[in-house]
Structure formats: C-alpha cells, structure tokens
Amino acid sequence: QKEVEQNSGPLSVPEGAIASLNCTYSDRGSQSFFWYRQYSGKSPELIMSIYSNGDKEDGRFTAQLNKASQYVSLLIRDSQPSDSATYLCAVIGTASKLTFGTGTRLQVTL
Amino acid sequence: GAGVSQSPRYKVAKRGQDVALRCDPISGHVSLFWYQQALGQGPEFLTYFQNEAQLDKSGLPSDRFFAERPEGSVSTLKIQRTQQEDSAVYLCASSGPQLTDTQYFGPGTRLTVL
C-alpha cells in the first residue's frame, strides 16, 4: 500500500464547474497535509496546507481533512483553464518527512 | 534571494560519469531538502539538512548519492558513476526550522543519463 494515494486521472471538468480532488494516506499519525500544484515542466507550488479536521477555505480553493477516515480533499470552485495542472497531495507522517502522492492531472475544458 | 535556485537546469551525462547539482535556498531558510521526481510520479524524498547538519539521508537510493551543505547555505547533490535509472528531475526545497513549515521548491535539475 502506498503511503499517499491519489487517482492519477486525468480528471476533466468544464470551465466554471467544481473540481474535486481526493487523497488517502496510510500513516494514522500524520499531522500535516498539503496540496501542491505542478504545471508541466515546472516545480511544485503550495496551494493549501491543513492541520485540523474540517474545512479550510482560501479563495476558490477549499481543503477538507478527515483524520478518522485518513482522507484529504481539495475542491476548486469556478474552475478555470489556468487550473489545468497536476495536483499533488503531500503528508508529513510520523517519520517527519514530506511524502507525496503521484498526483492527479486536472484538465479544465472550455 | 527571491526564491530557491538550482543549477544546472538541464544536465546530460554519459553512463558512468559523475555529476554535481547545486541548490541555493531562500536566504535565511535553515532547512533544505532534496527530492527526486521520476516522470509521472510525485517527488520522492532523498535527504534533509538543518543548517549544515544532514539530519536524514534515508531516501538516498545508493551510496553513489552524496549530499553536502558545508556552510549551512548552498547545497550540492553529487551522483557518482551515474546509471540510466538516475535519470529524473532533482528538486531542492527550503523552509523554516520546523518540519511543518511550508517547503518552497526550486525549478529543478533535469538529469538525463545516456
């Protein structure tokens, strides 16, 4: 079992729709959770961090964390073509290392 | 500086050659990380420094990989006797002193071993 699992996609959503990206993790002691966006050929950039159960909103982005279910999600409202990228879920577990999933490729279509 | 910088951006090496990849972190960041990202995968942790101390090198795939940060600022990742499976993007990230601090990534070095 991979430590951080994501569906590789591609996830295709029309412009203006909500994109929902999901991630599960195996280390129950994990405390810190991150979503990074990576455009093709570029380096990852942080979108959201979340540490407590519940929702955290920042502009069009909402991160959701459920530690009991070991589940993290990212919602992107009013999706734009510029949101088309790979979204990486990352977790700091008990080994104190940032562990990434393989990423979900999002395509926002016109 | 404005962000994390890495050089070279691209490196082509013949199998068996040694390579050295450089990372210049954000000024004042005490933590520095190296990751390896294969095509279609997420970054994989290689090693971590806090200032000049290498606190975790558990992700280095073999003894051909060596990293240093002698003055607690610039870091170099060295790969000896490169193999084709070493072909990947090598990412450097820096952050504040806490492991939960946001890591800021450099543009990466794309290594191709022929």
XYZ file of C-alpha atoms in Angstrom:
224
model
C 0.000 0.000 0.000
C 1.378 3.399 -0.971
C 1.701 5.896 1.845
C -0.229 8.578 -0.050
C -2.679 7.565 -2.766
C -4.305 9.663 -5.441
C -6.194 8.843 -8.591
C -3.847 9.749 -11.440
C -6.671 10.994 -13.661
C -6.996 12.828 -15.877
C -9.943 14.473 -14.206
C -11.777 16.515 -16.777
C -14.189 19.276 -15.700
C -15.832 22.054 -17.725
C -14.905 25.663 -17.104
C -16.876 27.094 -14.190
C -17.531 23.719 -12.560
C -16.238 22.409 -9.243
C -13.219 20.117 -9.401
C -12.909 17.617 -6.567
C -9.525 16.027 -5.925
C -9.105 13.260 -3.374
C -6.246 11.729 -1.439
C -5.915 8.986 1.171
C -2.943 8.312 3.424
C -1.834 5.303 5.409
C 0.084 6.782 8.368
C -2.520 7.369 11.054
C -0.078 9.538 12.997
C 0.176 12.129 10.219
C -0.464 15.680 11.356
C 0.306 17.970 8.422
C -1.273 17.908 4.985
C -0.547 19.912 1.868
C -1.805 20.392 -1.654
C 0.731 21.420 -4.277
C 0.037 22.368 -7.894
C 2.566 21.437 -10.565
C 2.365 22.708 -14.104
C 4.046 20.588 -16.753
C 7.801 21.095 -16.656
C 7.606 23.286 -13.559
C 8.235 22.727 -9.862
C 5.509 22.162 -7.257
C 3.968 25.243 -5.670
C 1.962 25.196 -2.453
C -1.758 25.893 -2.714
C -3.083 24.916 0.700
C -1.961 23.462 3.986
C -4.319 21.966 6.554
C -3.642 20.580 10.007
C -7.050 20.172 11.696
C -10.148 18.198 10.835
C -12.712 20.125 8.837
C -12.615 22.610 6.003
C -10.168 25.389 5.208
C -11.043 27.897 2.518
C -8.750 30.196 0.552
C -10.348 31.969 -2.370
C -11.625 29.394 -4.853
C -9.846 26.568 -3.025
C -11.159 24.522 -0.102
C -9.158 21.808 1.598
C -11.002 19.194 3.644
C -9.420 16.875 6.182
C -10.892 13.832 7.903
C -8.243 12.177 10.062
C -10.560 9.361 11.167
C -11.033 8.311 7.552
C -7.425 9.268 6.639
C -8.751 11.362 3.793
C -7.839 14.764 2.390
C -9.557 16.528 -0.458
C -9.227 19.728 -2.449
C -12.182 21.474 -4.042
C -11.647 24.068 -6.737
C -14.683 26.226 -7.379
C -15.329 28.046 -10.644
C -12.581 26.055 -12.368
C -10.553 27.957 -14.951
C -8.413 26.654 -17.830
C -5.403 28.022 -15.925
C -6.167 25.492 -13.179
C -5.199 22.693 -15.569
C -2.195 21.081 -13.890
C -1.192 18.139 -11.757
C -2.254 18.403 -8.122
C -0.015 16.697 -5.605
C -1.215 15.675 -2.175
C 1.585 15.605 0.417
C 1.635 14.452 4.008
C 4.109 14.746 6.872
C 3.857 11.478 8.789
C 5.476 10.064 11.877
C 8.805 9.790 10.055
C 8.761 13.616 9.790
C 9.191 13.510 6.029
C 7.028 15.112 3.365
C 5.594 12.227 1.342
C 3.858 12.925 -1.943
C 1.213 11.076 -3.861
C 1.647 10.508 -7.578
C -0.623 13.445 -8.364
C -3.950 13.895 -10.139
C -3.926 15.540 -13.540
C -6.755 18.064 -13.867
C -7.999 19.267 -17.233
C -10.417 22.190 -17.327
C -12.162 22.282 -20.662
C -13.672 25.319 -22.402
C 17.221 35.713 -2.793
C 13.752 35.810 -4.290
C 13.379 32.043 -4.393
C 15.208 28.746 -4.471
C 17.584 28.495 -7.400
C 19.129 25.377 -8.872
C 21.845 24.803 -11.424
C 22.255 23.494 -13.961
C 18.655 23.376 -15.152
C 19.485 20.526 -17.522
C 22.304 18.019 -17.401
C 23.114 15.225 -19.828
C 25.631 12.685 -18.636
C 27.058 9.544 -20.105
C 26.608 6.434 -18.018
C 29.437 6.213 -15.505
C 30.098 9.950 -15.272
C 29.903 11.868 -12.008
C 27.537 14.839 -11.743
C 27.076 17.646 -9.218
C 23.805 19.516 -8.806
C 23.651 22.784 -6.924
C 20.898 24.315 -4.813
C 20.798 27.864 -3.475
C 17.989 28.118 -0.885
C 15.918 31.120 0.116
C 18.039 33.393 2.285
C 17.544 32.612 5.962
C 15.934 29.217 5.450
C 17.621 26.750 7.768
C 16.046 23.613 6.320
C 16.939 22.232 2.921
C 15.549 19.152 1.216
C 16.415 17.188 -1.915
C 13.804 15.204 -3.837
C 13.897 13.007 -6.924
C 10.928 13.131 -9.293
C 10.586 10.495 -11.982
C 8.274 11.115 -14.933
C 4.628 10.789 -13.943
C 5.430 10.390 -10.240
C 5.389 12.631 -7.216
C 8.647 13.861 -5.711
C 10.446 11.282 -3.551
C 12.418 12.407 -0.504
C 16.179 11.957 -0.703
C 17.765 13.876 2.150
C 17.312 16.745 4.626
C 19.637 19.317 6.172
C 19.118 21.666 9.024
C 21.827 24.278 8.642
C 24.970 22.279 7.854
C 23.816 19.108 9.591
C 22.459 16.304 7.441
C 19.707 15.012 9.706
C 18.133 12.438 7.407
C 19.617 10.720 4.370
C 17.353 7.702 4.417
C 15.984 8.394 0.937
C 19.313 8.317 -0.897
C 18.948 5.308 -3.226
C 22.535 4.107 -3.059
C 26.000 5.009 -1.835
C 26.586 6.642 -5.218
C 24.476 9.546 -3.985
C 26.040 12.077 -1.658
C 24.827 15.481 -0.463
C 26.505 18.242 1.455
C 25.798 21.713 2.791
C 29.100 22.708 4.380
C 28.277 26.290 5.381
C 24.582 25.847 6.009
C 23.554 27.656 2.849
C 24.256 26.288 -0.642
C 23.921 22.536 -1.035
C 25.328 20.148 -3.600
C 23.926 16.753 -4.539
C 26.571 14.557 -6.127
C 25.882 11.377 -8.033
C 28.837 9.166 -8.794
C 29.016 6.678 -11.655
C 25.614 7.678 -12.998
C 23.234 4.991 -14.223
C 20.275 5.275 -16.586
C 17.859 4.793 -13.693
C 19.222 8.022 -12.174
C 17.502 9.979 -14.958
C 14.933 12.193 -13.253
C 14.250 15.746 -12.129
C 16.081 16.586 -8.920
C 14.207 19.147 -6.855
C 15.556 21.185 -3.990
C 13.275 22.817 -1.429
C 13.934 25.068 1.542
C 11.886 26.064 4.546
C 11.964 27.484 8.040
C 13.168 25.437 11.003
C 10.009 23.448 11.718
C 9.327 20.344 9.654
C 5.739 21.550 9.258
C 6.894 24.837 7.695
C 5.999 25.299 4.043
C 8.629 23.969 1.686
C 9.404 26.180 -1.307
C 10.719 24.370 -4.342
C 13.356 25.355 -6.832
C 12.886 24.856 -10.598
C 14.710 21.523 -10.528
C 17.545 19.987 -12.497
C 16.549 17.555 -15.222
C 19.227 14.851 -15.385
C 19.373 12.577 -18.398
C 21.834 9.687 -18.315
C 22.595 8.182 -21.705
